[in-house]
Each structure stands twice: as C-alpha cells, then as structure tokens.
CSV table of C-alpha atoms in Angstrom, one decimal:
chain,number,residue,atom,x,y,z
J,1,MET,CA,357.5,159.8,63.9
J,2,GLY,CA,358.5,157.9,66.8
J,3,ASP,CA,360.8,155.1,67.7
J,4,GLN,CA,358.4,152.3,67.1
J,5,THR,CA,358.0,152.9,63.3
J,6,LYS,CA,362.1,152.5,62.6
J,7,GLY,CA,362.6,148.7,61.2
J,8,LEU,CA,363.4,146.0,63.0
J,9,ARG,CA,366.3,145.6,64.7
J,10,ILE,CA,368.8,142.4,63.8
J,11,TRP,CA,370.7,142.5,67.0
J,12,ARG,CA,367.4,142.3,68.7
J,13,LEU,CA,366.3,139.6,66.8
J,14,ALA,CA,369.7,137.5,67.5
J,15,THR,CA,369.4,138.6,71.5
J,16,ILE,CA,366.4,137.0,71.6
J,17,VAL,CA,366.9,133.5,69.5
J,18,SER,CA,370.3,133.7,71.5
J,19,VAL,CA,368.4,134.0,75.1
J,20,ALA,CA,366.1,130.9,73.9
J,21,PHE,CA,369.2,129.0,73.1
J,22,LEU,CA,370.6,129.1,75.8
J,23,ALA,CA,367.7,129.0,78.2
J,24,GLY,CA,366.9,125.8,76.2
J,25,LEU,CA,370.1,124.5,76.7
J,26,GLY,CA,370.5,125.1,80.1
J,27,TRP,CA,366.8,123.7,80.8
J,28,ASN,CA,367.9,120.7,79.2
J,29,ALA,CA,371.2,120.4,81.0
J,30,TRP,CA,369.9,121.0,84.8
J,31,SER,CA,365.9,120.5,84.7
J,32,GLY,CA,366.4,117.2,85.0
J,33,ARG,CA,363.8,116.7,82.7
J,34,GLY,CA,366.1,117.0,79.8
J,35,MET,CA,367.0,114.8,77.4
J,36,THR,CA,370.4,113.5,75.7
J,37,LEU,CA,370.5,115.7,72.2
J,38,ARG,CA,372.2,113.0,69.9
J,39,ALA,CA,370.2,109.9,71.6
J,40,ASN,CA,366.7,109.0,70.7
J,41,ALA,CA,364.4,110.6,73.2
J,42,LEU,CA,362.0,107.9,73.2
J,43,ILE,CA,364.4,106.3,75.1
J,44,LYS,CA,364.5,107.0,78.8
J,45,PRO,CA,367.9,107.4,80.3
J,46,GLY,CA,369.5,103.9,81.5
J,47,GLU,CA,367.1,102.3,80.0
J,48,LYS,CA,368.6,99.5,78.6
J,49,LEU,CA,366.1,99.2,75.1
J,50,LYS,CA,368.2,97.9,72.2
J,51,GLU,CA,366.8,99.1,68.5
J,52,ILE,CA,368.5,97.2,65.8
J,53,PRO,CA,368.5,98.5,62.0
J,54,ALA,CA,365.7,97.3,58.9
J,55,ALA,CA,369.1,95.3,57.7
J,56,GLU,CA,369.6,93.6,61.0
J,57,ALA,CA,365.8,92.8,61.2
J,58,LYS,CA,365.6,91.3,57.9
J,59,ASP,CA,368.6,89.2,58.6
J,60,LEU,CA,367.0,87.8,61.8
J,61,LEU,CA,363.7,87.5,59.8
J,62,ALA,CA,365.8,85.1,57.9
J,63,LYS,CA,366.8,83.1,60.2
J,64,GLY,CA,363.2,82.7,61.9
J,65,ALA,CA,362.8,85.7,64.4
J,66,LEU,CA,359.6,86.3,65.1
J,67,PHE,CA,358.0,89.3,64.8
J,68,LEU,CA,355.4,91.6,66.6
J,69,ASP,CA,353.5,94.8,65.4
J,70,ALA,CA,352.5,97.3,68.1
J,71,ARG,CA,350.4,99.3,65.1
J,72,PRO,CA,346.8,99.0,65.7
J,73,LEU,CA,345.1,96.4,64.2
J,74,ASP,CA,343.6,98.2,60.7
J,75,PHE,CA,347.7,99.3,60.0
J,76,TYR,CA,348.3,95.8,60.4
J,77,LYS,CA,345.9,94.6,57.7
J,78,MET,CA,346.8,97.0,55.1
J,79,GLY,CA,350.3,96.0,55.3
J,80,HIS,CA,352.9,94.2,57.7
J,81,ILE,CA,356.5,92.3,57.8
J,82,PRO,CA,355.5,88.9,56.6
J,83,GLY,CA,354.9,86.2,59.5
J,84,ALA,CA,354.8,89.1,61.8
J,85,LEU,CA,352.0,88.6,64.8
J,86,PRO,CA,349.3,91.8,65.5
J,87,LEU,CA,350.3,92.7,69.2
J,88,PRO,CA,348.8,96.6,69.1
J,89,LEU,CA,349.4,99.0,71.7
J,90,GLU,CA,346.3,99.7,72.1
J,91,ASP,CA,344.9,96.6,72.4
J,92,PHE,CA,348.3,95.0,74.6
J,93,THR,CA,346.7,93.2,77.6
J,94,THR,CA,343.9,90.8,75.4
J,95,ALA,CA,346.6,90.5,73.0
J,96,PHE,CA,349.0,89.9,74.7
J,97,ALA,CA,347.0,86.5,77.4
J,98,HIS,CA,346.5,84.9,73.4
J,99,LEU,CA,350.2,85.1,72.2
J,100,GLU,CA,351.7,84.7,75.8
J,101,PRO,CA,352.5,80.7,75.1
J,102,THR,CA,354.0,81.4,72.2
J,103,LEU,CA,355.8,84.6,73.3
J,104,ARG,CA,357.2,82.8,76.5
J,105,GLN,CA,359.4,80.1,74.1
J,106,ARG,CA,361.1,82.9,72.2
J,107,PHE,CA,364.0,84.6,72.6
J,108,ASP,CA,364.6,86.4,69.0
J,109,ILE,CA,361.4,88.9,69.2
J,110,VAL,CA,361.7,91.8,67.3
J,111,VAL,CA,358.6,94.4,67.5
J,112,TYR,CA,357.9,97.5,65.3
J,113,CYS,CA,355.4,100.0,65.0
J,114,ALA,CA,354.8,103.1,62.4
J,115,GLY,CA,358.2,105.2,62.4
J,116,TYR,CA,360.0,107.6,64.2
J,117,GLY,CA,357.2,109.6,66.0
J,118,CYS,CA,356.0,106.1,67.3
J,119,ASP,CA,356.9,105.0,70.2
J,120,ALA,CA,354.2,101.7,70.5
J,121,SER,CA,357.0,99.2,70.1
J,122,HIS,CA,359.1,100.7,73.0
J,123,GLU,CA,355.9,100.5,75.3
J,124,VAL,CA,355.3,97.3,74.0
J,125,VAL,CA,359.0,95.8,74.4
J,126,ARG,CA,359.0,97.8,77.9
J,127,MET,CA,355.5,96.0,78.9
J,128,LEU,CA,356.8,92.3,77.9
J,129,ARG,CA,360.2,93.4,79.4
J,130,GLU,CA,357.8,93.6,82.5
J,131,ARG,CA,356.0,90.2,82.1
J,132,GLY,CA,359.7,88.4,81.7
J,133,VAL,CA,359.9,88.2,77.9
J,134,ALA,CA,362.9,89.9,75.9
J,135,ALA,CA,362.3,91.8,72.8
J,136,VAL,CA,364.1,94.2,70.6
J,137,ILE,CA,362.6,97.4,68.6
J,138,LEU,CA,362.7,98.2,64.9
J,139,ALA,CA,364.7,101.2,64.4
J,140,GLU,CA,362.1,103.4,62.8
J,141,GLY,CA,360.2,101.0,62.5
J,142,TRP,CA,357.8,100.4,59.5
J,143,PRO,CA,359.0,102.8,57.0
J,144,ALA,CA,362.2,101.8,57.2
J,145,TRP,CA,361.4,98.4,56.2
J,146,THR,CA,359.2,99.4,53.6
J,147,ASP,CA,362.0,101.9,52.5
J,148,ALA,CA,364.4,99.3,52.5
J,149,GLY,CA,361.9,97.5,49.7
J,150,TYR,CA,362.0,94.3,52.1
J,151,PRO,CA,358.7,91.8,51.5
J,152,THR,CA,355.4,93.0,53.0
J,153,ALA,CA,352.6,90.9,53.5
J,154,THR,CA,348.5,92.4,53.4
J,155,GLY,CA,345.6,90.9,55.2
J,156,PRO,CA,344.6,89.7,58.9
J,157,ASN,CA,346.7,86.9,59.1
J,158,PRO,CA,350.8,86.8,59.2
T,1,MET,CA,341.7,150.6,58.2
T,2,LYS,CA,342.9,153.4,60.3
T,3,TRP,CA,342.0,152.0,63.6
T,4,LEU,CA,344.2,149.0,62.9
T,5,ARG,CA,346.9,151.5,64.2
T,6,HIS,CA,344.6,152.4,67.1
T,7,PRO,CA,347.7,152.3,69.9
T,8,ALA,CA,344.7,149.9,72.5
T,9,VAL,CA,344.3,147.4,69.2
T,10,TYR,CA,347.9,147.2,68.6
T,11,TRP,CA,348.2,146.3,72.3
T,12,ALA,CA,345.2,144.0,72.6
T,13,VAL,CA,346.3,142.0,69.7
T,14,SER,CA,350.1,141.4,71.1
T,15,VAL,CA,349.1,140.6,74.2
T,16,ALA,CA,346.7,138.1,72.9
T,17,LEU,CA,349.3,136.7,70.7
T,18,GLY,CA,351.9,136.1,73.1
T,19,ALA,CA,349.6,134.9,76.3
T,20,VAL,CA,348.6,132.1,72.9
T,21,PHE,CA,352.3,131.5,72.6
T,22,VAL,CA,353.2,131.5,76.5
T,23,TYR,CA,350.4,128.8,76.5
T,24,ALA,CA,351.4,126.9,73.8
T,25,SER,CA,355.1,126.5,75.3
T,26,TYR,CA,353.9,125.4,78.8
T,27,GLU,CA,353.4,121.8,78.5
T,28,LYS,CA,356.4,121.4,75.8
T,29,ILE,CA,358.8,122.9,78.5
T,30,GLY,CA,358.1,121.1,81.1
T,31,ASP,CA,358.3,117.4,78.7
T,32,PRO,CA,360.9,118.3,76.7
T,33,ARG,CA,361.1,114.3,75.7
T,34,ALA,CA,357.4,113.9,74.9
T,35,PHE,CA,357.6,117.3,72.4
T,36,ALA,CA,360.4,115.6,70.5
T,37,LYS,CA,358.4,112.7,69.9
T,38,ALA,CA,355.9,115.2,68.5
T,39,VAL,CA,358.9,116.5,66.2
T,40,TYR,CA,359.6,112.9,65.6
T,41,HIS,CA,356.3,112.7,64.1
T,42,PHE,CA,356.4,115.5,61.5
T,43,GLN,CA,359.6,113.6,60.3
T,44,LEU,CA,360.5,117.3,59.2
T,45,ALA,CA,363.5,117.8,60.9
T,46,GLY,CA,364.7,114.1,61.2
T,47,PRO,CA,365.9,111.7,62.8
T,48,SER,CA,366.7,110.0,59.7
T,49,ALA,CA,370.1,108.0,59.2
T,50,SER,CA,371.3,111.4,57.2
T,51,LEU,CA,370.9,113.7,60.1
T,52,GLY,CA,371.0,111.6,63.2
T,53,PHE,CA,368.7,112.7,66.5
T,54,LEU,CA,370.7,116.1,66.8
T,55,PRO,CA,368.3,118.2,64.8
T,56,PRO,CA,365.0,117.2,66.3
T,57,ASN,CA,366.1,117.1,69.5
T,58,LEU,CA,367.6,120.4,69.5
T,59,LEU,CA,364.2,122.0,68.1
T,60,ALA,CA,362.3,120.3,70.8
T,61,VAL,CA,364.5,121.8,73.6
T,62,VAL,CA,364.9,125.5,72.2
T,63,LEU,CA,361.8,125.7,70.3
T,64,PRO,CA,359.4,126.0,73.6
T,65,TRP,CA,361.8,128.6,74.6
T,66,LEU,CA,361.9,131.0,71.8
T,67,GLU,CA,357.7,130.6,72.1
T,68,VAL,CA,357.8,131.5,75.8
T,69,VAL,CA,360.4,134.6,75.2
T,70,CYS,CA,358.7,135.8,72.4
T,71,GLY,CA,355.2,135.2,74.4
T,72,VAL,CA,356.3,137.2,77.4
T,73,LEU,CA,358.4,140.2,75.3
T,74,LEU,CA,354.9,140.8,73.1
T,75,ILE,CA,353.1,140.4,76.8
T,76,ALA,CA,355.7,143.3,78.4
T,77,GLY,CA,355.8,145.6,75.1
T,78,VAL,CA,359.7,145.0,75.2
T,79,TRP,CA,361.0,144.7,71.2
T,80,ARG,CA,357.8,143.7,70.8
T,81,ARG,CA,357.7,143.6,66.8
T,82,GLU,CA,361.1,141.9,66.6
T,83,ALA,CA,359.5,139.6,69.2
T,84,ALA,CA,356.3,139.5,66.5
T,85,ALA,CA,359.0,139.1,63.5
T,86,LEU,CA,360.2,135.7,65.1
T,87,THR,CA,356.7,134.6,66.2
T,88,ALA,CA,355.7,134.7,62.6
T,89,ALA,CA,358.2,133.2,61.2
T,90,MET,CA,357.5,130.4,63.8
T,91,LEU,CA,354.1,130.2,62.7
T,92,ALA,CA,354.8,130.5,59.1
T,93,MET,CA,357.0,127.2,60.0
T,94,PHE,CA,354.1,125.7,61.3
T,95,VAL,CA,351.9,125.8,58.7
T,96,VAL,CA,354.3,124.4,56.1
T,97,ALA,CA,354.6,121.4,58.9
T,98,LEU,CA,350.8,120.9,59.0
T,99,LEU,CA,350.7,121.2,55.3
T,100,TRP,CA,353.4,119.1,54.4
T,101,ALA,CA,352.5,116.5,57.1
T,102,VAL,CA,348.7,116.7,55.7
T,103,ALA,CA,350.2,115.7,52.1
T,104,HIS,CA,352.4,113.2,53.3
T,105,GLY,CA,349.9,111.3,55.0
T,106,ILE,CA,350.7,112.2,58.3
T,107,ASP,CA,347.9,112.6,61.0
T,108,ILE,CA,348.0,116.4,62.3
T,109,ALA,CA,345.3,115.4,65.2
T,110,ASN,CA,348.8,115.1,68.0
T,111,CYS,CA,351.0,117.8,66.2
T,112,GLY,CA,352.2,118.9,69.8
T,113,CYS,CA,350.8,122.2,68.9
T,114,PHE,CA,349.1,123.4,72.3
T,115,THR,CA,349.5,120.0,74.7
T,116,VAL,CA,352.1,116.9,74.3
T,117,THR,CA,350.1,114.8,76.5
T,118,ALA,CA,346.5,115.0,75.4
T,119,THR,CA,345.9,112.1,72.7
T,120,ASP,CA,343.4,113.8,70.3
T,121,SER,CA,342.0,110.2,69.2
T,122,ASP,CA,339.6,111.8,67.2
T,123,GLY,CA,340.8,114.3,64.6
T,124,ARG,CA,337.9,115.6,62.9
T,125,TRP,CA,338.8,118.7,63.2
T,126,ALA,CA,342.8,118.5,63.4
T,127,TRP,CA,342.3,120.5,59.9
T,128,LEU,CA,341.3,123.5,61.7
T,129,LYS,CA,344.8,123.9,63.0
T,130,ILE,CA,345.6,125.1,59.8
T,131,PRO,CA,343.6,128.3,59.5
T,132,GLY,CA,344.0,128.7,62.9
T,133,ASP,CA,347.9,129.0,62.4
T,134,LEU,CA,347.5,131.2,59.6
T,135,GLY,CA,345.4,133.8,61.8
T,136,LEU,CA,347.7,134.0,64.6
T,137,LEU,CA,350.4,134.6,61.4
T,138,LEU,CA,348.2,137.4,60.6
T,139,ALA,CA,348.5,138.7,63.9
T,140,ALA,CA,352.1,138.5,64.2
T,141,VAL,CA,352.5,140.0,61.1
T,142,TYR,CA,350.6,142.8,61.7
T,143,VAL,CA,352.2,143.3,65.1
T,144,ALA,CA,355.1,143.8,63.5
T,145,ALA,CA,354.8,146.0,60.7
T,146,TRP,CA,352.3,147.7,61.9
T,147,PRO,CA,352.9,149.6,64.8
T,148,PRO,CA,350.4,152.4,66.3
T,149,LEU,CA,352.0,156.0,65.6
T,150,ARG,CA,353.1,157.8,68.4
T,151,THR,CA,351.5,160.9,67.0
T,152,GLN,CA,348.4,159.6,66.3
T,153,GLU,CA,345.4,159.9,68.6
T,154,ALA,CA,342.3,158.5,66.7
T,155,PRO,CA,339.6,157.0,69.4
T,156,LEU,CA,338.4,153.8,68.8
T,157,SER,CA,334.9,155.3,68.8
T,158,ALA,CA,335.6,158.2,65.7
T,159,PRO,CA,333.8,156.3,62.9
T,160,ALA,CA,334.2,159.3,60.4
T,161,THR,CA,338.3,159.1,60.7
T,162,ALA,CA,338.3,155.2,61.4
T,163,GLN,CA,337.7,154.4,57.8
C-alpha cells in the first residue's frame, strides 16, 4: 500500500495554517492594502470619522440631536429611532437635496444604518462632509439601539 | 464506486477544487478591508463589545491566504490530503455561517464567498450558495479521505470492474 493511503499528518496541517497566517499578516502589514487589526475596517486609515456608542447617542437624542437613517426606506418604515429622518445611501442625492436646508443648520447630527456589516452610515457621513455638513456615526447602528432597549418608532414619518 | 479511486478522477476533482479556492481568494486578498466588511456582516466572529475588532479582522486577513495556499497545494498535488482536509473544514464553516445567517435573517446575497466588490441586489438565488458549498464539501472530503491506491490500475473504461 502506497504512501498516499496513510493518515493525515498533523504537522503538515499545522504548517499549512502557519504559512497562511504568516502570509496573511505579512500581506496586511506590507502590501499597503491592509488594515489595523484592532480597528474598524470600515474606517479608512487617517480618516477622521467619529463613532459613538448607543448610550451616548441616546443622550444626544435627549438633547435634541438630529438622527439620520442611512438604511433603505423600507427598513426605515419598519422601525427607526424616534425623530430620525430618512437619508438612504441608495437615494442620497435626492434625499439630501430635500433635507439640505435642515442639515445645514445643525451641528449635532448622528447617522446610523443596519449594524456592523453595514457601511452606509460611514458613506453617508463621508458624503455629508464633502458637502460641508458634519456628523457622527452610531456604532453598531440600529441593532445596538434596539438591543439596548431604547425607544423606536415605525411608519414613514419621524 | 471503484472509479472514485481512479487517479484521473481524483486528480480532476483535486484540481477543480483547488481552482475554485484560488479563484475565491483572489478578490479577498486584493481588498481585505472589503472582505472584513463581509465578515462583519455575518456577525459570527464579531465585532462586538466583548470581542472587539481583532477576531473578524484576523479572519479577514488570514482566511483568503488559507484558501489560496490550500488551492495551490490541491492543484500542485503537494500535501493534497491535508490541503483537502483544511478545505473541508473551511467549507463546513462556510455552510454553518450561511445557515446561521439565514436563520437570523441576515441576507447572504453579498456573503463575500467569491467576490467582495460586486453587489447582488437581487438575491433570489443566494440560497444556492448553501448546496453549492455542500457539493464542494463533499469533493473536499473525497480528496481528503479516499486517495487513489497506487496499486490500482483500473481504467475508467472498464465497466465490469467499475461497479
């Protein structure tokens, strides 16, 4: 019986995994395309986007901050933060034109979307910045808000 | 099922499986940040308040390289069974992740399985990724567990001995 019929060799498995680890970490460090391993990959290196936790966002809401929902409109209708205005990334240009007079008067804007895998809030904040409107991001977005048991509203209106 | 242990069949399945994994790793290696977004989307390895960003980022950085290393080994025929075993482990993890996502209402249309840039806005056929991964898992288990016997010389065209 040939060599091929012998069992799997643990040291080979460990070697393959180790090579992948070293290659991955090396590529991340030296390719120029990597990321900071302990930081949010949705924020580009050197970018000054600010994320705030849900508790801080709730305090801001109590103080009258303006919340913007970057999710698709259907999600907004199903549930949103009370008082939040819809500014879906997919329809940013139209929605921004409608909201611009309001947004330009505010310096306490919080943008949120569907959670960690969602970067719509980051994109919306970038696009707002390009237009001279400052805003912060609700870290973990809508799930963080609902998981904390904070109030929500439903329907098409704020 | 003797034909399954024919070297040509074994070689073809190994090379095909390896090619799939090399292809799957290409975009992820090129844009690890975009792949990290896909990992975040699944919410299985974090990020979360308790885990932070390290586990999902590490997964996003290392997993594509494990895919490409295993893929190259499968194609080259070097440490083929070990590479297939690790490929099977990855595929089992992918299937669990996809099922978990479906069970939790997380869309799997843009799962980062093969691409991190294209957006599948339709998603009607996203469920096919689960049987697709199961098929690849079967292939990986076959390569890992049933290598051809060196002493076997059964030709593919010999039906009398193939059953």
